[in-house]
Amino acid sequence: METKKRIGIGKAHSKIILMGEHAVVYGYSALAFPLKSVEVVCRVMEADHILIWDKEDPLSTAIFAALEQLGIDKAYLTYDIASTVPERRGMGSSAAVAIAAIRAIFDYYQADLSEDLLEDLVNQAERVAHQNPSGLDAKTCLSDLPIKYSRQTGFEQLDLNVGAYLVIADTGLHGKTKEAVQKVANLGDLAQPHLEKLGELAEKALVVTCPTAFGKVMSQAHRHLQAIGVSSDLSDHLVATAINHGALGSKMSGGGLGGCIIALAASQEQAKDLAKTLEKEGAKQTWIERL
Ligand code: MEV
């Protein structure tokens, strides 16, 4: 345990929900997509003071979960985080930061870390960040492939190949997942038909055979998310802008009341044009991924 590196390094990527947000809370399926180009890097280094656990802080909890696992109770170390994942946008920032930090600790102490143990430690930090996380963020931030999740069937890796490009646009506004989930709960029976449809659309997205049909499913989902009151004016504006500029489909993504929208483009060229237009129309940042 005493053969430490000078600097321990850990990396992790972020994620975005493609379909099924909110419906997943009620037992339906959700699909999440790893954003491998949007990354967090954590560095761990020696320090002259003992690290103190802030039990309210998910990152600190991740670090201490890793240290405890390694049997280290007094750690003279410090860490820093370099992240391109904006916080509280439904991009799995807290999970990605926890994964990077745990990997960095294990790298620093030159210890082996299995994927199962890593997921378990990350979920300890996610419970501090989100109280009752489904584990979908952690799973997708740990996966190179898209993930399907439902309470009944658990997690499944997907070999999704839509043959199109996904544009992710950040409204720059913090998503308010807790508030949005409560808003839907307050709607009671009024939300039920929309949640059922959102669940059906998540399943349908997996069986459609062309990008146009996938896009249509996304746009239908957006209308149901609007109907349960979890979109925002800027998200609606960006979704409408994407459609008016030729996107095959578009929707908000994640908990909502802010956060990100996603749009489907037929080609990389179109995706680049869409990204530029969305930035002109208020998006703070955009990313493009092959889907
Ligand atoms: C938040 O990213 C997704 C929601 O479905 C909440 C959840 O699944 O815990 C809104």
mmCIF file of C-alpha atoms and ligand atoms in Angstrom:
data_model
loop_
_atom_site.group_PDB
_atom_site.id
_atom_site.type_symbol
_atom_site.label_atom_id
_atom_site.label_comp_id
_atom_site.label_asym_id
_atom_site.label_seq_id
_atom_site.Cartn_x
_atom_site.Cartn_y
_atom_site.Cartn_z
ATOM 1 C CA MET A 1 0.000 0.000 0.000
ATOM 2 C CA GLU A 2 3.017 2.310 0.529
ATOM 3 C CA THR A 3 4.161 2.299 -3.090
ATOM 4 C CA LYS A 4 2.336 5.452 -4.074
ATOM 5 C CA LYS A 5 2.612 7.267 -7.353
ATOM 6 C CA ARG A 6 3.526 10.956 -7.405
ATOM 7 C CA ILE A 7 0.205 11.727 -9.093
ATOM 8 C CA GLY A 8 -2.783 9.399 -9.366
ATOM 9 C CA ILE A 9 -5.014 10.035 -12.351
ATOM 10 C CA GLY A 10 -8.596 8.963 -13.019
ATOM 11 C CA LYS A 11 -10.916 9.803 -15.906
ATOM 12 C CA ALA A 12 -14.617 9.358 -16.609
ATOM 13 C CA HIS A 13 -17.133 10.400 -19.229
ATOM 14 C CA SER A 14 -20.601 11.873 -18.912
ATOM 15 C CA LYS A 15 -24.002 10.765 -20.203
ATOM 16 C CA ILE A 16 -27.318 12.026 -21.523
ATOM 17 C CA ILE A 17 -30.802 10.490 -21.350
ATOM 18 C CA LEU A 18 -32.165 9.696 -24.808
ATOM 19 C CA MET A 19 -35.656 8.564 -23.824
ATOM 20 C CA GLY A 20 -37.791 7.642 -20.844
ATOM 21 C CA GLU A 21 -36.902 10.311 -18.240
ATOM 22 C CA HIS A 22 -39.612 10.638 -15.590
ATOM 23 C CA ALA A 23 -41.359 7.515 -16.921
ATOM 24 C CA VAL A 24 -38.465 5.516 -15.445
ATOM 25 C CA VAL A 25 -39.438 6.738 -11.965
ATOM 26 C CA TYR A 26 -42.767 4.908 -12.497
ATOM 27 C CA GLY A 27 -41.225 1.627 -13.616
ATOM 28 C CA TYR A 28 -41.028 2.219 -17.389
ATOM 29 C CA SER A 29 -37.812 1.961 -19.419
ATOM 30 C CA ALA A 30 -35.254 4.693 -19.986
ATOM 31 C CA LEU A 31 -32.391 4.826 -22.488
ATOM 32 C CA ALA A 32 -29.163 6.647 -21.664
ATOM 33 C CA PHE A 33 -26.202 7.367 -23.903
ATOM 34 C CA PRO A 34 -22.535 7.706 -22.879
ATOM 35 C CA LEU A 35 -20.923 10.991 -23.954
ATOM 36 C CA LYS A 36 -17.384 9.760 -24.310
ATOM 37 C CA SER A 37 -15.969 13.098 -25.451
ATOM 38 C CA VAL A 38 -17.294 15.054 -22.452
ATOM 39 C CA GLU A 39 -14.896 14.116 -19.675
ATOM 40 C CA VAL A 40 -13.803 14.612 -16.107
ATOM 41 C CA VAL A 41 -10.194 14.136 -14.985
ATOM 42 C CA CYS A 42 -9.193 13.857 -11.319
ATOM 43 C CA ARG A 43 -5.611 14.114 -10.014
ATOM 44 C CA VAL A 44 -4.575 12.948 -6.577
ATOM 45 C CA MET A 45 -1.313 14.160 -5.018
ATOM 46 C CA GLU A 46 0.551 14.084 -1.727
ATOM 47 C CA ALA A 47 -0.179 16.905 0.765
ATOM 48 C CA ASP A 48 1.187 17.918 4.164
ATOM 49 C CA HIS A 49 -2.227 17.791 5.821
ATOM 50 C CA ILE A 50 -4.719 15.010 6.479
ATOM 51 C CA LEU A 51 -7.711 14.918 4.171
ATOM 52 C CA ILE A 52 -11.025 15.501 5.984
ATOM 53 C CA TRP A 53 -14.271 13.803 4.927
ATOM 54 C CA ASP A 54 -17.142 16.189 4.163
ATOM 55 C CA LYS A 55 -20.062 13.764 4.474
ATOM 56 C CA GLU A 56 -22.444 16.136 2.674
ATOM 57 C CA ASP A 57 -20.201 16.305 -0.379
ATOM 58 C CA PRO A 58 -20.519 13.537 -3.014
ATOM 59 C CA LEU A 59 -16.928 13.972 -4.268
ATOM 60 C CA SER A 60 -15.458 13.804 -0.774
ATOM 61 C CA THR A 61 -17.643 10.752 -0.093
ATOM 62 C CA ALA A 62 -16.320 9.066 -3.253
ATOM 63 C CA ILE A 63 -12.717 9.724 -2.191
ATOM 64 C CA PHE A 64 -13.330 8.361 1.312
ATOM 65 C CA ALA A 65 -15.240 5.321 0.048
ATOM 66 C CA ALA A 66 -12.143 4.508 -2.025
ATOM 67 C CA LEU A 67 -9.743 5.138 0.881
ATOM 68 C CA GLU A 68 -11.816 2.991 3.230
ATOM 69 C CA GLN A 69 -11.843 0.192 0.668
ATOM 70 C CA LEU A 70 -8.043 0.389 0.573
ATOM 71 C CA GLY A 71 -7.823 0.348 4.385
ATOM 72 C CA ILE A 72 -6.361 3.871 4.640
ATOM 73 C CA ASP A 73 -7.723 5.912 7.529
ATOM 74 C CA LYS A 74 -5.290 8.853 7.493
ATOM 75 C CA ALA A 75 -4.521 10.117 4.014
ATOM 76 C CA TYR A 76 -2.063 12.940 3.444
ATOM 77 C CA LEU A 77 -3.304 13.903 0.065
ATOM 78 C CA THR A 78 -5.113 16.476 -1.983
ATOM 79 C CA TYR A 79 -7.002 16.290 -5.272
ATOM 80 C CA ASP A 80 -8.192 18.469 -8.112
ATOM 81 C CA ILE A 81 -10.822 18.057 -10.778
ATOM 82 C CA ALA A 82 -10.747 19.268 -14.393
ATOM 83 C CA SER A 83 -14.178 18.835 -15.912
ATOM 84 C CA THR A 84 -15.864 19.696 -19.187
ATOM 85 C CA VAL A 85 -19.166 18.351 -17.830
ATOM 86 C CA PRO A 86 -21.441 21.183 -16.739
ATOM 87 C CA GLU A 87 -23.083 20.528 -13.366
ATOM 88 C CA ARG A 88 -26.793 19.923 -12.878
ATOM 89 C CA ARG A 89 -27.687 19.594 -16.565
ATOM 90 C CA GLY A 90 -28.658 15.907 -16.547
ATOM 91 C CA MET A 91 -25.221 14.958 -17.890
ATOM 92 C CA GLY A 92 -24.224 12.774 -14.959
ATOM 93 C CA SER A 93 -21.653 15.224 -13.631
ATOM 94 C CA SER A 94 -21.753 13.896 -10.044
ATOM 95 C CA ALA A 95 -21.363 10.272 -11.168
ATOM 96 C CA ALA A 96 -18.556 11.149 -13.597
ATOM 97 C CA VAL A 97 -16.681 13.132 -10.933
ATOM 98 C CA ALA A 98 -17.037 10.253 -8.439
ATOM 99 C CA ILE A 99 -15.783 7.687 -10.979
ATOM 100 C CA ALA A 100 -12.779 9.834 -11.907
ATOM 101 C CA ALA A 101 -11.928 10.439 -8.228
ATOM 102 C CA ILE A 102 -12.145 6.775 -7.231
ATOM 103 C CA ARG A 103 -10.037 5.744 -10.225
ATOM 104 C CA ALA A 104 -7.473 8.426 -9.293
ATOM 105 C CA ILE A 105 -7.227 7.166 -5.694
ATOM 106 C CA PHE A 106 -6.726 3.567 -6.822
ATOM 107 C CA ASP A 107 -4.188 4.730 -9.401
ATOM 108 C CA TYR A 108 -2.315 6.762 -6.754
ATOM 109 C CA TYR A 109 -2.036 3.714 -4.474
ATOM 110 C CA GLN A 110 -1.375 1.440 -7.466
ATOM 111 C CA ALA A 111 -4.242 -0.849 -6.474
ATOM 112 C CA ASP A 112 -6.469 -2.928 -8.747
ATOM 113 C CA LEU A 113 -10.050 -1.762 -9.113
ATOM 114 C CA SER A 114 -12.705 -4.033 -10.584
ATOM 115 C CA GLU A 115 -15.675 -2.528 -12.463
ATOM 116 C CA ASP A 116 -18.125 -4.000 -9.929
ATOM 117 C CA LEU A 117 -16.297 -2.491 -6.968
ATOM 118 C CA LEU A 118 -16.015 0.860 -8.772
ATOM 119 C CA GLU A 119 -19.769 0.932 -9.432
ATOM 120 C CA ASP A 120 -20.496 0.080 -5.821
ATOM 121 C CA LEU A 121 -18.236 2.888 -4.538
ATOM 122 C CA VAL A 122 -19.680 5.395 -7.040
ATOM 123 C CA ASN A 123 -23.199 4.604 -5.921
ATOM 124 C CA GLN A 124 -22.199 5.439 -2.324
ATOM 125 C CA ALA A 125 -21.343 8.951 -3.546
ATOM 126 C CA GLU A 126 -24.462 9.107 -5.737
ATOM 127 C CA ARG A 127 -26.639 8.449 -2.682
ATOM 128 C CA VAL A 128 -25.216 11.652 -1.180
ATOM 129 C CA ALA A 129 -25.761 13.550 -4.448
ATOM 130 C CA HIS A 130 -29.261 12.265 -5.279
ATOM 131 C CA GLN A 131 -30.657 10.476 -2.205
ATOM 132 C CA ASN A 132 -32.393 7.750 -4.202
ATOM 133 C CA PRO A 133 -30.526 7.292 -7.482
ATOM 134 C CA SER A 134 -31.606 4.608 -9.929
ATOM 135 C CA GLY A 135 -27.934 3.939 -10.682
ATOM 136 C CA LEU A 136 -28.510 4.805 -14.359
ATOM 137 C CA ASP A 137 -26.050 7.727 -14.307
ATOM 138 C CA ALA A 138 -23.277 5.640 -12.755
ATOM 139 C CA LYS A 139 -23.944 2.714 -15.091
ATOM 140 C CA THR A 140 -23.890 4.890 -18.232
ATOM 141 C CA CYS A 141 -20.838 6.885 -17.146
ATOM 142 C CA LEU A 142 -19.090 3.512 -16.688
ATOM 143 C CA SER A 143 -20.234 2.130 -20.033
ATOM 144 C CA ASP A 144 -18.963 2.598 -23.576
ATOM 145 C CA LEU A 145 -22.371 1.510 -24.891
ATOM 146 C CA PRO A 146 -25.862 2.964 -24.378
ATOM 147 C CA ILE A 147 -27.826 1.571 -21.437
ATOM 148 C CA LYS A 148 -31.460 0.580 -21.090
ATOM 149 C CA TYR A 149 -32.862 0.555 -17.585
ATOM 150 C CA SER A 150 -36.124 -0.285 -15.939
ATOM 151 C CA ARG A 151 -36.833 -1.165 -12.328
ATOM 152 C CA GLN A 152 -38.181 -4.577 -13.350
ATOM 153 C CA THR A 153 -35.492 -5.634 -15.800
ATOM 154 C CA GLY A 154 -32.457 -3.763 -14.439
ATOM 155 C CA PHE A 155 -29.619 -2.617 -16.701
ATOM 156 C CA GLU A 156 -28.894 -3.790 -20.211
ATOM 157 C CA GLN A 157 -26.140 -2.637 -22.580
ATOM 158 C CA LEU A 158 -27.485 -1.742 -26.016
ATOM 159 C CA ASP A 159 -25.938 -2.070 -29.425
ATOM 160 C CA LEU A 160 -27.748 1.011 -30.703
ATOM 161 C CA ASN A 161 -26.890 2.165 -34.190
ATOM 162 C CA VAL A 162 -29.388 4.755 -35.371
ATOM 163 C CA GLY A 163 -27.166 5.934 -38.230
ATOM 164 C CA ALA A 164 -27.503 9.616 -37.359
ATOM 165 C CA TYR A 165 -25.874 12.348 -35.245
ATOM 166 C CA LEU A 166 -26.992 13.555 -31.870
ATOM 167 C CA VAL A 167 -26.640 17.244 -31.030
ATOM 168 C CA ILE A 168 -26.696 18.002 -27.309
ATOM 169 C CA ALA A 169 -27.407 21.620 -26.409
ATOM 170 C CA ASP A 170 -27.059 23.037 -22.914
ATOM 171 C CA THR A 171 -29.604 25.722 -21.951
ATOM 172 C CA GLY A 172 -27.097 26.954 -19.369
ATOM 173 C CA LEU A 173 -29.852 26.690 -16.770
ATOM 174 C CA HIS A 174 -29.560 24.285 -13.870
ATOM 175 C CA GLY A 175 -31.957 21.383 -14.252
ATOM 176 C CA LYS A 176 -34.227 20.927 -11.231
ATOM 177 C CA THR A 177 -34.717 17.179 -11.148
ATOM 178 C CA LYS A 178 -36.103 16.954 -7.607
ATOM 179 C CA GLU A 179 -38.646 19.722 -8.226
ATOM 180 C CA ALA A 180 -39.631 18.230 -11.590
ATOM 181 C CA VAL A 181 -40.110 14.738 -10.145
ATOM 182 C CA GLN A 182 -42.312 16.268 -7.401
ATOM 183 C CA LYS A 183 -44.296 18.254 -9.985
ATOM 184 C CA VAL A 184 -45.086 15.052 -11.866
ATOM 185 C CA ALA A 185 -46.042 13.272 -8.627
ATOM 186 C CA ASN A 186 -48.416 16.154 -7.782
ATOM 187 C CA LEU A 187 -50.193 15.665 -11.120
ATOM 188 C CA GLY A 188 -51.186 12.159 -9.972
ATOM 189 C CA ASP A 189 -53.523 10.413 -12.433
ATOM 190 C CA LEU A 190 -53.284 13.304 -14.903
ATOM 191 C CA ALA A 191 -49.634 12.402 -15.565
ATOM 192 C CA GLN A 192 -50.250 8.676 -15.956
ATOM 193 C CA PRO A 193 -51.206 8.540 -19.684
ATOM 194 C CA HIS A 194 -48.177 10.678 -20.554
ATOM 195 C CA LEU A 195 -45.810 8.549 -18.489
ATOM 196 C CA GLU A 196 -47.183 5.410 -20.101
ATOM 197 C CA LYS A 197 -46.649 6.952 -23.560
ATOM 198 C CA LEU A 198 -43.103 8.030 -22.618
ATOM 199 C CA GLY A 199 -42.374 4.443 -21.571
ATOM 200 C CA GLU A 200 -43.850 3.087 -24.829
ATOM 201 C CA LEU A 201 -41.813 5.568 -26.872
ATOM 202 C CA ALA A 202 -38.589 4.484 -25.130
ATOM 203 C CA GLU A 203 -39.339 0.893 -26.191
ATOM 204 C CA LYS A 204 -40.339 2.023 -29.690
ATOM 205 C CA ALA A 205 -37.041 3.901 -30.128
ATOM 206 C CA LEU A 206 -35.281 0.536 -29.902
ATOM 207 C CA VAL A 207 -37.230 -1.099 -32.711
ATOM 208 C CA VAL A 208 -37.545 1.710 -35.286
ATOM 209 C CA THR A 209 -35.561 1.018 -38.399
ATOM 210 C CA CYS A 210 -34.551 4.463 -39.655
ATOM 211 C CA PRO A 211 -33.261 7.781 -38.264
ATOM 212 C CA THR A 212 -36.434 9.598 -39.396
ATOM 213 C CA ALA A 213 -38.601 7.302 -37.273
ATOM 214 C CA PHE A 214 -36.215 7.642 -34.309
ATOM 215 C CA GLY A 215 -36.444 11.433 -34.607
ATOM 216 C CA LYS A 216 -40.240 11.298 -34.698
ATOM 217 C CA VAL A 217 -40.264 9.236 -31.493
ATOM 218 C CA MET A 218 -38.029 11.867 -29.820
ATOM 219 C CA SER A 219 -40.359 14.713 -30.802
ATOM 220 C CA GLN A 220 -43.411 12.806 -29.570
ATOM 221 C CA ALA A 221 -41.658 12.258 -26.239
ATOM 222 C CA HIS A 222 -40.981 15.992 -25.967
ATOM 223 C CA ARG A 223 -44.705 16.760 -26.281
ATOM 224 C CA HIS A 224 -45.497 14.367 -23.423
ATOM 225 C CA LEU A 225 -42.728 15.887 -21.293
ATOM 226 C CA GLN A 226 -44.207 19.331 -22.001
ATOM 227 C CA ALA A 227 -47.641 18.034 -21.039
ATOM 228 C CA ILE A 228 -46.400 16.970 -17.587
ATOM 229 C CA GLY A 229 -44.824 20.390 -17.102
ATOM 230 C CA VAL A 230 -41.140 19.502 -16.889
ATOM 231 C CA SER A 231 -39.816 21.400 -19.911
ATOM 232 C CA SER A 232 -38.774 25.067 -19.815
ATOM 233 C CA ASP A 233 -39.278 28.033 -22.157
ATOM 234 C CA LEU A 234 -35.691 27.942 -23.366
ATOM 235 C CA SER A 235 -35.772 24.145 -23.845
ATOM 236 C CA ASP A 236 -38.993 24.488 -25.869
ATOM 237 C CA HIS A 237 -37.454 27.273 -27.926
ATOM 238 C CA LEU A 238 -34.321 25.234 -28.684
ATOM 239 C CA VAL A 239 -36.394 22.142 -29.541
ATOM 240 C CA ALA A 240 -38.591 24.208 -31.929
ATOM 241 C CA THR A 241 -35.483 25.842 -33.433
ATOM 242 C CA ALA A 242 -33.915 22.423 -34.077
ATOM 243 C CA ILE A 243 -37.073 21.161 -35.805
ATOM 244 C CA ASN A 244 -37.415 24.363 -37.877
ATOM 245 C CA HIS A 245 -33.822 23.870 -39.029
ATOM 246 C CA GLY A 246 -34.367 20.354 -40.276
ATOM 247 C CA ALA A 247 -33.640 18.147 -37.242
ATOM 248 C CA LEU A 248 -35.262 14.719 -37.552
ATOM 249 C CA GLY A 249 -36.506 15.091 -33.997
ATOM 250 C CA SER A 250 -35.763 16.914 -30.781
ATOM 251 C CA LYS A 251 -36.621 16.792 -27.081
ATOM 252 C CA MET A 252 -35.553 17.960 -23.673
ATOM 253 C CA SER A 253 -33.397 15.493 -21.784
ATOM 254 C CA GLY A 254 -33.155 14.536 -18.121
ATOM 255 C CA GLY A 255 -35.086 15.881 -15.157
ATOM 256 C CA GLY A 256 -35.912 19.153 -16.915
ATOM 257 C CA LEU A 257 -36.958 22.656 -15.796
ATOM 258 C CA GLY A 258 -33.616 23.590 -17.387
ATOM 259 C CA GLY A 259 -30.719 21.339 -18.372
ATOM 260 C CA CYS A 260 -30.121 20.083 -21.902
ATOM 261 C CA ILE A 261 -32.043 19.350 -25.070
ATOM 262 C CA ILE A 262 -31.072 16.808 -27.715
ATOM 263 C CA ALA A 263 -31.704 16.912 -31.461
ATOM 264 C CA LEU A 264 -31.175 14.299 -34.152
ATOM 265 C CA ALA A 265 -29.399 15.217 -37.396
ATOM 266 C CA ALA A 266 -29.193 13.093 -40.535
ATOM 267 C CA SER A 267 -25.543 13.941 -41.224
ATOM 268 C CA GLN A 268 -22.494 15.340 -39.461
ATOM 269 C CA GLU A 269 -22.728 18.493 -41.594
ATOM 270 C CA GLN A 270 -26.312 19.046 -40.543
ATOM 271 C CA ALA A 271 -25.387 18.374 -36.914
ATOM 272 C CA LYS A 272 -22.686 21.082 -37.086
ATOM 273 C CA ASP A 273 -25.141 23.571 -38.642
ATOM 274 C CA LEU A 274 -27.758 22.741 -36.020
ATOM 275 C CA ALA A 275 -25.251 23.168 -33.203
ATOM 276 C CA LYS A 276 -24.298 26.629 -34.537
ATOM 277 C CA THR A 277 -27.944 27.661 -34.865
ATOM 278 C CA LEU A 278 -28.788 26.423 -31.372
ATOM 279 C CA GLU A 279 -25.878 28.417 -29.930
ATOM 280 C CA LYS A 280 -27.140 31.532 -31.734
ATOM 281 C CA GLU A 281 -30.582 30.903 -30.274
ATOM 282 C CA GLY A 282 -29.453 30.697 -26.653
ATOM 283 C CA ALA A 283 -27.653 27.379 -26.064
ATOM 284 C CA LYS A 284 -24.558 27.944 -23.902
ATOM 285 C CA GLN A 285 -22.681 24.929 -25.258
ATOM 286 C CA THR A 286 -23.267 22.127 -27.746
ATOM 287 C CA TRP A 287 -21.742 18.703 -28.382
ATOM 288 C CA ILE A 288 -22.116 16.273 -31.286
ATOM 289 C CA GLU A 289 -22.033 12.480 -30.994
ATOM 290 C CA ARG A 290 -22.573 9.746 -33.538
ATOM 291 C CA LEU A 291 -25.680 7.769 -32.596
HETATM 292 C C1 MEV B 1 -33.191 12.547 -14.201
HETATM 293 O O1 MEV B 1 -31.947 12.556 -14.907
HETATM 294 C C2 MEV B 1 -34.107 11.513 -14.740
HETATM 295 C C3 MEV B 1 -35.432 11.365 -14.003
HETATM 296 O O2 MEV B 1 -36.128 10.324 -14.666
HETATM 297 C C4 MEV B 1 -35.259 11.064 -12.536
HETATM 298 C C5 MEV B 1 -34.705 9.684 -12.238
HETATM 299 O O3 MEV B 1 -34.705 8.805 -13.099
HETATM 300 O O4 MEV B 1 -34.300 9.476 -11.069
HETATM 301 C C6 MEV B 1 -36.260 12.617 -14.111
#
